[in-house]
Coordinates of C-alpha atoms in Angstrom, one line a residue:
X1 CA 54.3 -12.5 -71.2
X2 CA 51.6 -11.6 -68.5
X3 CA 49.2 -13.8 -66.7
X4 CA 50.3 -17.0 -67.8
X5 CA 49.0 -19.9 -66.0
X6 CA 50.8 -22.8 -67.6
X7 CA 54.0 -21.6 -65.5
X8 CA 56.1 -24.4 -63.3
X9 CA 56.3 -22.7 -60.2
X10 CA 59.0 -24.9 -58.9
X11 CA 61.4 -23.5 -61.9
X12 CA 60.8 -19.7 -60.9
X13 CA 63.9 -17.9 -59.0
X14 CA 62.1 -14.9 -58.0
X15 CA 58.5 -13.8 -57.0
X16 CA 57.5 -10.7 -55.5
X17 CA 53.9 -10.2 -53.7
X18 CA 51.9 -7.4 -54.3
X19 CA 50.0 -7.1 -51.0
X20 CA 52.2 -9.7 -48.7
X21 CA 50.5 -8.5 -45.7
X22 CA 47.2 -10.0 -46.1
X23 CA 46.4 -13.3 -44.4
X24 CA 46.5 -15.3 -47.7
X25 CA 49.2 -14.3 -49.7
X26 CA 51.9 -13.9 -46.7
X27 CA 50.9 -18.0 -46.5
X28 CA 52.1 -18.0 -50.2
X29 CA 55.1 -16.2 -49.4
X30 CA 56.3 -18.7 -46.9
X31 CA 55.6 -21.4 -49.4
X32 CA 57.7 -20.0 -52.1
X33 CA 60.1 -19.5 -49.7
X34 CA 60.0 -23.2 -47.9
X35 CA 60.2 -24.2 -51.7
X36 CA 63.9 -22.1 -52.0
X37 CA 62.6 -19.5 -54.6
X38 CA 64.0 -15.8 -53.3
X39 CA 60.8 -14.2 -52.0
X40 CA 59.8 -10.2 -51.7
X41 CA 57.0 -8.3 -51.4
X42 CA 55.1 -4.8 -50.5
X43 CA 51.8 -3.7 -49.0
X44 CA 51.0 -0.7 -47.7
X45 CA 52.1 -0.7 -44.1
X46 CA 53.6 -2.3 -41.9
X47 CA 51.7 -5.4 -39.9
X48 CA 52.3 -8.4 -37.4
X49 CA 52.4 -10.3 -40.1
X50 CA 54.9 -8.7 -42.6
X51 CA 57.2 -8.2 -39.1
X52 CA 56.5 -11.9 -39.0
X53 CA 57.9 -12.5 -42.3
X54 CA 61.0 -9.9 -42.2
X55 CA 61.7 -12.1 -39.5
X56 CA 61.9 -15.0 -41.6
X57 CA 64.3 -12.7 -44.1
X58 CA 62.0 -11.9 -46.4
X59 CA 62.1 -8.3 -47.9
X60 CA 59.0 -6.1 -47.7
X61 CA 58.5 -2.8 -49.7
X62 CA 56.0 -0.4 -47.6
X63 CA 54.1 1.5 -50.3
X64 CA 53.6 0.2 -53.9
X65 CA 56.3 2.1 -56.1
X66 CA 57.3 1.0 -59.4
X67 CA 60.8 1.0 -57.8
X68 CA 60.2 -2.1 -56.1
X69 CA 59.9 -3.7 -59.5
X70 CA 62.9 -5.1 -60.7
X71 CA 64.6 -7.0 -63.7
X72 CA 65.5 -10.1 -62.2
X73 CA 61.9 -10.9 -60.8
X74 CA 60.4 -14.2 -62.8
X75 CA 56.9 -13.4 -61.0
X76 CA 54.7 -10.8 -59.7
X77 CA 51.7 -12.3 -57.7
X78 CA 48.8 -9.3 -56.7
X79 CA 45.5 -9.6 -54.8
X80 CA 42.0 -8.9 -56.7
X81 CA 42.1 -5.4 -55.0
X82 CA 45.1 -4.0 -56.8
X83 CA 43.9 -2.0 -59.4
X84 CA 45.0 -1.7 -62.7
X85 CA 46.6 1.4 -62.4
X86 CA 49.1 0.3 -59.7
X87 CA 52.7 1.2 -59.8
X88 CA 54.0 -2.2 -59.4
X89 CA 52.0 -3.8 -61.7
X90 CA 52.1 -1.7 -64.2
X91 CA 56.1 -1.9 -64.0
X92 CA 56.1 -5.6 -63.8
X93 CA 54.2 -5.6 -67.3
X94 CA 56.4 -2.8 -68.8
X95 CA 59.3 -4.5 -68.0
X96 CA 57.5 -8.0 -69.2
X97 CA 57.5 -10.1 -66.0
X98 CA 54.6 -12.3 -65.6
X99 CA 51.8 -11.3 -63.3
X100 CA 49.2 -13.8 -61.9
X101 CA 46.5 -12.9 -59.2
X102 CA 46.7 -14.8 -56.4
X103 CA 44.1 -17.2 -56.8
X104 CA 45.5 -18.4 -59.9
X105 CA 48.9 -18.6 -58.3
X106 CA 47.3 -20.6 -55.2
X107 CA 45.5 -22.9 -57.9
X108 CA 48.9 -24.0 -59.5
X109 CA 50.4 -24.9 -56.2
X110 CA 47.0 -27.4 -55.5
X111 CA 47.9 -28.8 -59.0
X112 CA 50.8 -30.2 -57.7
X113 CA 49.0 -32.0 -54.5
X114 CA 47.4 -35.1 -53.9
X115 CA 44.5 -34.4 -51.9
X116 CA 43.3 -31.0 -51.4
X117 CA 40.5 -29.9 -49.5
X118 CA 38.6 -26.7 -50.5
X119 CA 36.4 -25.3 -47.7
X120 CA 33.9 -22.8 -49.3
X121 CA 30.8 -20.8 -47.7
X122 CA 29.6 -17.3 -47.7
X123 CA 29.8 -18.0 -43.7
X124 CA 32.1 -20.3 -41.5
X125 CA 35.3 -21.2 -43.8
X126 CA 37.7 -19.8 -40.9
X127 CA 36.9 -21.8 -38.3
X128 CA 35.6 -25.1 -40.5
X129 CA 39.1 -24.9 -41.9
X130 CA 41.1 -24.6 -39.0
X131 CA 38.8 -27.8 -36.9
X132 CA 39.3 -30.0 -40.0
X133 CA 42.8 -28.9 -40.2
X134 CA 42.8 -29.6 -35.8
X135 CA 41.2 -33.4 -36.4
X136 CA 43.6 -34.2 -39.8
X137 CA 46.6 -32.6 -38.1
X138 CA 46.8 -35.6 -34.9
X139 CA 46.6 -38.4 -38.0
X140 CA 49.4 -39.5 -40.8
X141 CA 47.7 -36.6 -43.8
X142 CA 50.2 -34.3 -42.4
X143 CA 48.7 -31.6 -44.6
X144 CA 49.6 -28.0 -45.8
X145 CA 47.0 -25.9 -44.0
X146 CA 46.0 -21.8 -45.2
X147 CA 43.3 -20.4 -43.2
X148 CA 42.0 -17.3 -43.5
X149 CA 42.3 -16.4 -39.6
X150 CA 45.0 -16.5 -36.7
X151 CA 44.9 -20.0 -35.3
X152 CA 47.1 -21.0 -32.4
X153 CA 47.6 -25.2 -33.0
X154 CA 50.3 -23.8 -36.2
X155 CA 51.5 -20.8 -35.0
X156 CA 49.7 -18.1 -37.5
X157 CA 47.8 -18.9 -40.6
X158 CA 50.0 -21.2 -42.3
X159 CA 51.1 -24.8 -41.7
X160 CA 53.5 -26.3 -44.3
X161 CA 53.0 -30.4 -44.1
X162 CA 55.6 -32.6 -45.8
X163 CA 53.4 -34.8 -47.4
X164 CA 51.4 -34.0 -50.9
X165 CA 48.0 -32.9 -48.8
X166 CA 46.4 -29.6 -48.2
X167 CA 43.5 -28.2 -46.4
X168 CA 42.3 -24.5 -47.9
X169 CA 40.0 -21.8 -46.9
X170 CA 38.3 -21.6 -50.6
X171 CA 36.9 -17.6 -51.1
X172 CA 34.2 -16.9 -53.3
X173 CA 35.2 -13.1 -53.7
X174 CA 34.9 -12.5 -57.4
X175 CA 34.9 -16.2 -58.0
X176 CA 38.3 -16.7 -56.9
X177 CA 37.7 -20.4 -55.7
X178 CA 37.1 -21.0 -59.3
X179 CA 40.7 -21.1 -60.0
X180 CA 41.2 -23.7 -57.3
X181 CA 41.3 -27.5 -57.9
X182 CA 39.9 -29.5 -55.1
X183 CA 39.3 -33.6 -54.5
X184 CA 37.1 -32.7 -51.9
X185 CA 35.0 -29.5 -52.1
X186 CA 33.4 -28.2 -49.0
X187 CA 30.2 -25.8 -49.2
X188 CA 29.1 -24.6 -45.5
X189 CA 26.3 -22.4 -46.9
X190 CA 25.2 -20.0 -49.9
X191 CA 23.7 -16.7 -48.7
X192 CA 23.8 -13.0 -50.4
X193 CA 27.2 -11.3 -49.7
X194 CA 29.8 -9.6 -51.8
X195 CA 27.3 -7.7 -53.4
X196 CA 29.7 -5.1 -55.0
X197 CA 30.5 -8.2 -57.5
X198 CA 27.6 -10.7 -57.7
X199 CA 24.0 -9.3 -59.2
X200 CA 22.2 -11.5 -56.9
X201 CA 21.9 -15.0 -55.0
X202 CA 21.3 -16.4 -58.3
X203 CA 25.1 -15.3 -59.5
X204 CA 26.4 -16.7 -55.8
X205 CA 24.4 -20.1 -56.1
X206 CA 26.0 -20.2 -60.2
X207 CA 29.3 -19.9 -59.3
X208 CA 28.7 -22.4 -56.2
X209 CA 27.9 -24.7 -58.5
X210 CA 31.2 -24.2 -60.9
X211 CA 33.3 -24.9 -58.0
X212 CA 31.5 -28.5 -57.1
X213 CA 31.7 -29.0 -60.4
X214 CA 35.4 -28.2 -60.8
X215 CA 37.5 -30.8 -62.8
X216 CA 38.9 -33.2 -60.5
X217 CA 36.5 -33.2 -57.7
X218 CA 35.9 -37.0 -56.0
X219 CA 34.3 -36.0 -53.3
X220 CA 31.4 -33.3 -52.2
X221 CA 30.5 -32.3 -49.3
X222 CA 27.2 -29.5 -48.5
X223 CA 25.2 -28.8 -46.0
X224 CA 21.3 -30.3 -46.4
X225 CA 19.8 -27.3 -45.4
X226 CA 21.1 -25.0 -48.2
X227 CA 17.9 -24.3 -50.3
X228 CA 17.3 -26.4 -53.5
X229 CA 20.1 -28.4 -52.5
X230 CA 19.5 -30.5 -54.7
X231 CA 20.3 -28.6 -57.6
X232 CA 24.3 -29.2 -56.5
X233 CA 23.8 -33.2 -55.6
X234 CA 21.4 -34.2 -58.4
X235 CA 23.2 -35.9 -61.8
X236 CA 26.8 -35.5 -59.8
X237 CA 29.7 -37.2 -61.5
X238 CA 31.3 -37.3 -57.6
X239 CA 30.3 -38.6 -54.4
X240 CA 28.6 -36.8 -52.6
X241 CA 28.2 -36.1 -48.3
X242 CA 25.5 -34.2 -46.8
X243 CA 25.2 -32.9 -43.6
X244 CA 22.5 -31.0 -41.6
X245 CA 19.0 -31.7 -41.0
X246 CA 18.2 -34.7 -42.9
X247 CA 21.8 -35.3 -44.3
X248 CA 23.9 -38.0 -43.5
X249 CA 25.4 -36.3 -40.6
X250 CA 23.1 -34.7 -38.3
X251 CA 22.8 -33.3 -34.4
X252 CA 20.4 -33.7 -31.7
X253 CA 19.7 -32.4 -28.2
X254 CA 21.9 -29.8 -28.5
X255 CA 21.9 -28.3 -25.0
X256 CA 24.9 -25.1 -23.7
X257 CA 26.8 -24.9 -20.8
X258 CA 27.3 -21.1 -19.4
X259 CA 29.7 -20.6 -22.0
X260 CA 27.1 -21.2 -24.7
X261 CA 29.9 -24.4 -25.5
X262 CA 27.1 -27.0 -27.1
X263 CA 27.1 -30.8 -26.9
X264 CA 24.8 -33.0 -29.0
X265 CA 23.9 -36.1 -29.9
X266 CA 25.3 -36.9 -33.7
X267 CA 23.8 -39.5 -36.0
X268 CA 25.0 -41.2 -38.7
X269 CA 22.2 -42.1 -41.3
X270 CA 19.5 -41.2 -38.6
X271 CA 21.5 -43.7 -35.9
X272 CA 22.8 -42.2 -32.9
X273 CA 26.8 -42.4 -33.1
X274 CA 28.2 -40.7 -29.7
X275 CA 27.5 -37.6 -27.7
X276 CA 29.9 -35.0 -28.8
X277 CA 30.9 -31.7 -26.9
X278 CA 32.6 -28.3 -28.5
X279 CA 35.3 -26.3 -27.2
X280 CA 33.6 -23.7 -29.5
X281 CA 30.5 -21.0 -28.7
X282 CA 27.1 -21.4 -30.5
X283 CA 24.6 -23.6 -32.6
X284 CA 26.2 -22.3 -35.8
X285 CA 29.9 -24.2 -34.5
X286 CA 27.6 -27.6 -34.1
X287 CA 26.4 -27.3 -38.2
X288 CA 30.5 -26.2 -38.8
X289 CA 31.4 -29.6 -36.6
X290 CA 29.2 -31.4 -38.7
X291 CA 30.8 -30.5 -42.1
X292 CA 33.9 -31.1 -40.0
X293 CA 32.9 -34.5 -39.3
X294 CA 31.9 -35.3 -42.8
X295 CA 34.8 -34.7 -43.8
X296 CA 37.6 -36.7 -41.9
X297 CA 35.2 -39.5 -41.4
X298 CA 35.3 -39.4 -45.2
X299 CA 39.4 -39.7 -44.9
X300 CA 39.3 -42.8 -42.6
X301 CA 38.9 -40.7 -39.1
X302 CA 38.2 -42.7 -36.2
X303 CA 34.8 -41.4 -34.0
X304 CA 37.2 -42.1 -30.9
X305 CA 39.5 -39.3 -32.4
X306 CA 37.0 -36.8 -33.3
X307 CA 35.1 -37.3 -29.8
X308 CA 38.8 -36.8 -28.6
X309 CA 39.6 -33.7 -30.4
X310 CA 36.9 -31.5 -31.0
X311 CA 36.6 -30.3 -27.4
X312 CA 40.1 -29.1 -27.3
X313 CA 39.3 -27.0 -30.5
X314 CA 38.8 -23.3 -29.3
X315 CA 38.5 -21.5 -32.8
X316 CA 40.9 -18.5 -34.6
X317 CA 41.2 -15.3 -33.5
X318 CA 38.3 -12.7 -33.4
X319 CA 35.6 -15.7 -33.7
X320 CA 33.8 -15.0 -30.3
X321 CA 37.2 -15.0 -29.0
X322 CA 37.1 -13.8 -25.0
X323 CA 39.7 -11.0 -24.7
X324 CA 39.2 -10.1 -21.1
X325 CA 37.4 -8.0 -18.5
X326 CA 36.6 -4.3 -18.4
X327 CA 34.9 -2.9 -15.0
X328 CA 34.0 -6.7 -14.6
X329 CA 31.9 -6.9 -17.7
X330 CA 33.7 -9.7 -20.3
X331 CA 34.8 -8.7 -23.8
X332 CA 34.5 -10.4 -27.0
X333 CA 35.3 -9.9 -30.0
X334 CA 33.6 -11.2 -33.0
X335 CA 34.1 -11.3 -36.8
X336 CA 30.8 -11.1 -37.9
X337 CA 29.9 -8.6 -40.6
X338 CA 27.2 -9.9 -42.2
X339 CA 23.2 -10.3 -40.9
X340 CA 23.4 -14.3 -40.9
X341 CA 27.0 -13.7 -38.7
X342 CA 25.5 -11.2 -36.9
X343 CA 22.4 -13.7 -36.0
X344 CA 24.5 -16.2 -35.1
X345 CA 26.9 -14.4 -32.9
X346 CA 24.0 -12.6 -31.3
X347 CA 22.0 -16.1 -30.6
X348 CA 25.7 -17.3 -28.8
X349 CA 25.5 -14.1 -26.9
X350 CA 21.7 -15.5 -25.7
X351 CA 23.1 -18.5 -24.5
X352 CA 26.2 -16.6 -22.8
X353 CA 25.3 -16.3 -18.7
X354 CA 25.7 -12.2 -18.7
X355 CA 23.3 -9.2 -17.9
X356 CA 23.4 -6.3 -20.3
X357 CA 24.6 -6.9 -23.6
X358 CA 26.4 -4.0 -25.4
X359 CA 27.5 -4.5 -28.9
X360 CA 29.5 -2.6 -30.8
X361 CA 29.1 -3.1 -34.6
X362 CA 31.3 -1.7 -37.2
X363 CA 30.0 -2.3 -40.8
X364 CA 32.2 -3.7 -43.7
X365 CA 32.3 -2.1 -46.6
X366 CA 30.0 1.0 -48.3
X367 CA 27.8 -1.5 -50.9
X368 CA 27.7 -4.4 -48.3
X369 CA 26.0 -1.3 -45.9
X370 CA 23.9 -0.6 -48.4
X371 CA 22.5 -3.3 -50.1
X372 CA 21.6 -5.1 -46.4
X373 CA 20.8 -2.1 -44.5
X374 CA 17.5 -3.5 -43.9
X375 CA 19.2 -7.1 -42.8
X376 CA 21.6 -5.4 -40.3
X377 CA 18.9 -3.2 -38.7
X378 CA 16.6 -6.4 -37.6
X379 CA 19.6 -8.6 -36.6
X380 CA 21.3 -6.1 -34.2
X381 CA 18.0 -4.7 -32.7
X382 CA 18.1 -8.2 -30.8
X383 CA 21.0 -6.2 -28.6
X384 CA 20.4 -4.8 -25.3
X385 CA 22.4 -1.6 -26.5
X386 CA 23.4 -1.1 -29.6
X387 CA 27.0 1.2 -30.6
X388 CA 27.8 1.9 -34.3
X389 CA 31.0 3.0 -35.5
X390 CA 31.9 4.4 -38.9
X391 CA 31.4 2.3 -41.7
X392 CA 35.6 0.9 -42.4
X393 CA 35.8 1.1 -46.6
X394 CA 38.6 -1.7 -46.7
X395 CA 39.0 -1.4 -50.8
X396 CA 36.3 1.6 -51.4
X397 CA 35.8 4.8 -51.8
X398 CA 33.2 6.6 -50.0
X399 CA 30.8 7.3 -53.0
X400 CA 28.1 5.8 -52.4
X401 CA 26.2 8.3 -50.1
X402 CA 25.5 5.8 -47.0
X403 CA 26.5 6.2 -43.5
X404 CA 26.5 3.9 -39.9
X405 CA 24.1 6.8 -39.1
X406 CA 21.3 5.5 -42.0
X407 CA 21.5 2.4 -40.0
X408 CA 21.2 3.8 -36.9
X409 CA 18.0 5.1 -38.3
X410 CA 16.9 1.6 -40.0
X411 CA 17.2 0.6 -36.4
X412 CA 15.2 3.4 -34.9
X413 CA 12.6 2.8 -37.4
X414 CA 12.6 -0.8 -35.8
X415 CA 11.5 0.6 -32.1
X416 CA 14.9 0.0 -31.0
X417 CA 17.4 2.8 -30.1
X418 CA 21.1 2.5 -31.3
X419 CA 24.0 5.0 -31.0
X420 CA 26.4 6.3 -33.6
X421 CA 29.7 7.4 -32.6
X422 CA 32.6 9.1 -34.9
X423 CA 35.1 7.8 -33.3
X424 CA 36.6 4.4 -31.4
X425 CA 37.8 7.0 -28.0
X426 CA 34.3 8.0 -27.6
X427 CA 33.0 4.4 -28.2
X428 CA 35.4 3.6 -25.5
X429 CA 35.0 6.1 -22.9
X430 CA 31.0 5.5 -23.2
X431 CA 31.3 1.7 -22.4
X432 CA 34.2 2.4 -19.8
X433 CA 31.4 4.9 -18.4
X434 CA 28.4 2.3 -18.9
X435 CA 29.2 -1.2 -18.0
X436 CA 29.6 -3.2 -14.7
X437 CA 30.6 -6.3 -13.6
X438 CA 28.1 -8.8 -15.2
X439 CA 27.7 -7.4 -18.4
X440 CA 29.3 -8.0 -21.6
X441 CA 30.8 -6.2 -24.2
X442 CA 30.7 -7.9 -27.7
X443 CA 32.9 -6.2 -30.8
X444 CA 31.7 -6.9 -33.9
X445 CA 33.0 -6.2 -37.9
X446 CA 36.1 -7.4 -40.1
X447 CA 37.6 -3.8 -39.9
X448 CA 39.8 -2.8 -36.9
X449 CA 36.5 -2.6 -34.4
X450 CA 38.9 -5.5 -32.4
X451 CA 41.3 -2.0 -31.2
X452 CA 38.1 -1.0 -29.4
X453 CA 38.2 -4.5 -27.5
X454 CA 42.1 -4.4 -27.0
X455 CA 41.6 -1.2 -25.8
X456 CA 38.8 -1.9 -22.8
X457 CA 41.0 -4.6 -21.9
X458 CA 44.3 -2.7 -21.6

C-alpha cells in the first residue's frame, strides 16, 4: 500500500525520511520523534543539521541505498525532488511500506491541530513566519513553529509547543501548500517563480487561490497590493484581512536609521494606531510586519505587545544577516534569488550608510536563470560592482545551455559592467584585493554563495 493519506500517524512505529537534512523535513523528524515513533533517515551528506539530529539519537543513512530500507519500517516520507528511480523508494514500494511526500505527511500532522497558520508567498515566508511566530510565542498559543530558515528565539528551525497550535512556512513549490490545512492562510505576495513547474503567473495565481480556498479556512489574510486582489477576497466563504496600501493595516512615514532599520506610523482602518520601529533591514520587512500584525491582532494580540516585540525581532539566518568585517568593509549575506528579492535587498543596501557596494550574486537554479535572465540583469545593474558566480543547480542537471556568463552579458547589454568568476577562491581573493574600510560586501543566492561571506570574515 503506497501513498496512502488516510494513515493515523500517531499509530505508526517506524518512519524513515528520505532527504532528513533539509530544513523541513529534519522539523518532521523531530516531531515523530517528540511523538515516540523510532525515527531514521538519509540524505546525501552530512550537514549541521543531520549532526544536530544524530545528536538527538536519531540514525542517518549518508547516500540513498536500498539497504537503508528495511522490513520493519511503517513509513517512508521523501521530498518532491526524489525521483522516481531512487533506491530507497523504489525498495520501500517493493517491499510494500507506505510512502507519502512530505507535504502530505506535514498536512496530516495540521489535521490533528487546532489552529494552524499557513504563511504562503512567492517572497517573505521565512522571515513573516519566524516574526509571527516571535509575537505568538511571548502569549498563552504556545504553538508548534516550522520555518523554513535558522532562527535564534527556538534554537534552529523547529519549535515543538504543547498546546494543539501551529505556525507553518506554507511553500508553493509544485503546489505543495495544497496539501496543507490551514484556519488562517497567509499570502505575502504572488509573483512569477518556480518556473520549471508553473506555465505562467496565471498557474501561480490558480493555485494561490486553491490554497485560500482550502477546506477549513476561517480566516484570510493577503496583502492589498497583490494585483486583482480581489479575485481572492470577492464571494469568500471566510473572513477576510487585508493589509498594504489601502488594506486594513497600513504604514506611513516610513523613515531608516543608518542601518536601513524602518519605523512607521501604522493605521488601523485609515486611523493612526502607534508608531512602530523594526529590528529588521528594509521597506519590504515593514509590508512583512504588516501581515505580521494582521495576523496576531486577529488572535487577540495586544498593540502594547507588538510595539514591544517587533523591535527585538532581528530576522533568520542569511536574511540581510551582518556576518562581519573584511579590510573594514561589512559583509552581508542575503537570501535573495529572485529579481523582486534582489530589488528589495538592493533598495536596503540604498538605505545602508556605506561607500562602494559589491555584490556578489550566485543564481538558483538553470530554468529560474533562464526564464528571468532579463529580470536579474536590470535589478543587479543598480550595484556599484557587480560579481557572478556559477549558476548552483540544486535539483538540475545542466541541460539547458545557460550560464552566469549570459547574464553577465544581459548586464553588459544594460551599460553596466559585471564580472564572472569560476570559482568562490577567486571571488574571494578579488574582493580581499578590492575593498576598504567603508564599503560593503553583500552575498547573494540560496546556494552556498554564504561560504564566500564566511570566508572574508574568517
Amino acid at each position: 500500500m503506497n501513498s496512502d493519506t488516510q494513515i493515523d500517524i500517531l499509530k505508526l512505529k517506524h518512519i524513515h525520511f528520505m532527504g532528513i537534512g533539509g530544513v523541513s523535513m529534519s522539523g518532521l523528524a523531530q516531531i515523530a520523534k517528540n511523538q515516540g515513533i523510532t525515527v531514521t533517515g538519509s540524505d546525501i551528506a552530512e550537514s549541521e543539521l543531520t549532526k544536530k539530529l544524530e545528536d538527538e539519537g536519531i540514525k542517518v543513512f549518508y547516500g540513498q541505498k536500498a539497504s537503508n530500507i528495511s522490513k520493519d519500517m511503517d513509513l517512508v516520507v521523501y521530498t518532491a525532488a526524489i525521483g522516481p528511480d531512487n533506491e530507497e523508494l523504489g525498495k520501500a514500494r517493493e517491499l510494500n511500506i507506505n510512502t507519502m511526500v512530505r507535504a502530505d505527511y506535514l498536512g496530516l500532522l495540521m489535521k490533528m491541530a487546532n489552529n494552524v497558520i499557513c504563511i504562503s508567498g512567492t517572497d517573505g515566508k521565512t522571515t513573516t513566519t519566524a516574526m509571527i511566530s516571535h509575537i505568538m510565542l511571548e502569549t498563552d498559543f504556545d504553538p508548534t513553529v516550522m520555518v523554513g530558515g535558522m532562527y535564534d528565539k527556538i534554537g534552529g528551525n523547529l519549535r515543538i509547543g504543547k498546546s494543539s497550535n501551529m505556525i507553518v512556512e506554507s511553500c508553493e513549490y509544485k503546489d505543495s501548500f495544497l496539501s496543507f490545512f490551514p484556519t488562517t492562510a497567509v499570502i505575502l505576495n504572488i509573483r512569477e517563480d518556480h518556473l520549471d513547474y508553473f506555465k505562467d503567473i496565471n498557474h501561480i495565481r490558480r493555485s494561490f487561490k486553491a490554497f485560500a480556498d482550502k477546506k477549513g479556512v476561517k480566516t484570510l489574510v493577503i496583502c492589498n497590493e497583490i494585483d486583482n486582489v480581489s479575485d481572492f477576497t470577492k464571494d469568500a466563504s471566510y473572513s477576510v484581512i487585508t493589509y498594504g496600501k489601502g488594506g486594513k493595516y497600513e504604514a506611513c512615514d516610513i523613515t531608516f536609521d543608518e542601518f536601513a532599520r524602518p519605523s512607521y506610523t501604522l493605521l488601523e482602518d485609515g486611523k493612526e494606531v502607534t508608531r512602530l520601529t523594526l529590528g529588521v533591514t528594509g521597506e519590504h520587512n515593514v509590508t512583512n510586519s504588516l501581515a505580521a500584525i494582521a495576523v496576531c491582532r486577529n488572535y487577540g494580540v495586544s498593540y502594547e505587545l507588538i510595539e514591544k516585540l517587533l523591535p527585538s525581532f532581528h530576522g533568520t539566518d542569511r536574511r540581510f544577516q551582518i556576518l562581519g568585517e573584511c579590510n573594514g568593509a561589512t559583509v552581508i549575506d542575503d537570501y535573495a534569488h529572485n529579481p523582486d528579492e534582489i530589488r528589495a535587498s538592493l533598495k536596503t543596501l540604498s538605505k545602508f550608510k556605506h561607500n562602494d557596494s559589491y555584490v556578489v550574486f550566485q543564481p538558483h537554479t538553470y530554468t529560474r536563470t533562464k526564464s528571468l535572465l532579463k529580470e536579474f540583469a536590470k535589478e543587479l545593474s543598480n550595484a556599484d560592482h557587480i560579481i557572478l558566480a556559477k549558476i548552483y543547480p540544486a535539483r538540475e542537471k545542466d541541460i539547458y545551455n545557460i550560464s552566469s556568463q549570459d547574464l553577465a552579458d544581459e548586464i553588459m547589454a544594460l551599460g553596466k559592467s559585471s564580472i564572472y568568476m569560476e570559482t568562490f577562491e577567486e571571488i574571494e581573493k578579488y574582493l580581499k584585493n578590492s575593498c576598504s574600510h567603508g564599503d560593503v560586501i553583500l552575498t547573494m543566492g540560496a546556494g552556498d554563495v554564504v561560504n564566500i561571506a564566511k570566508d572574508l570574515i574568517k
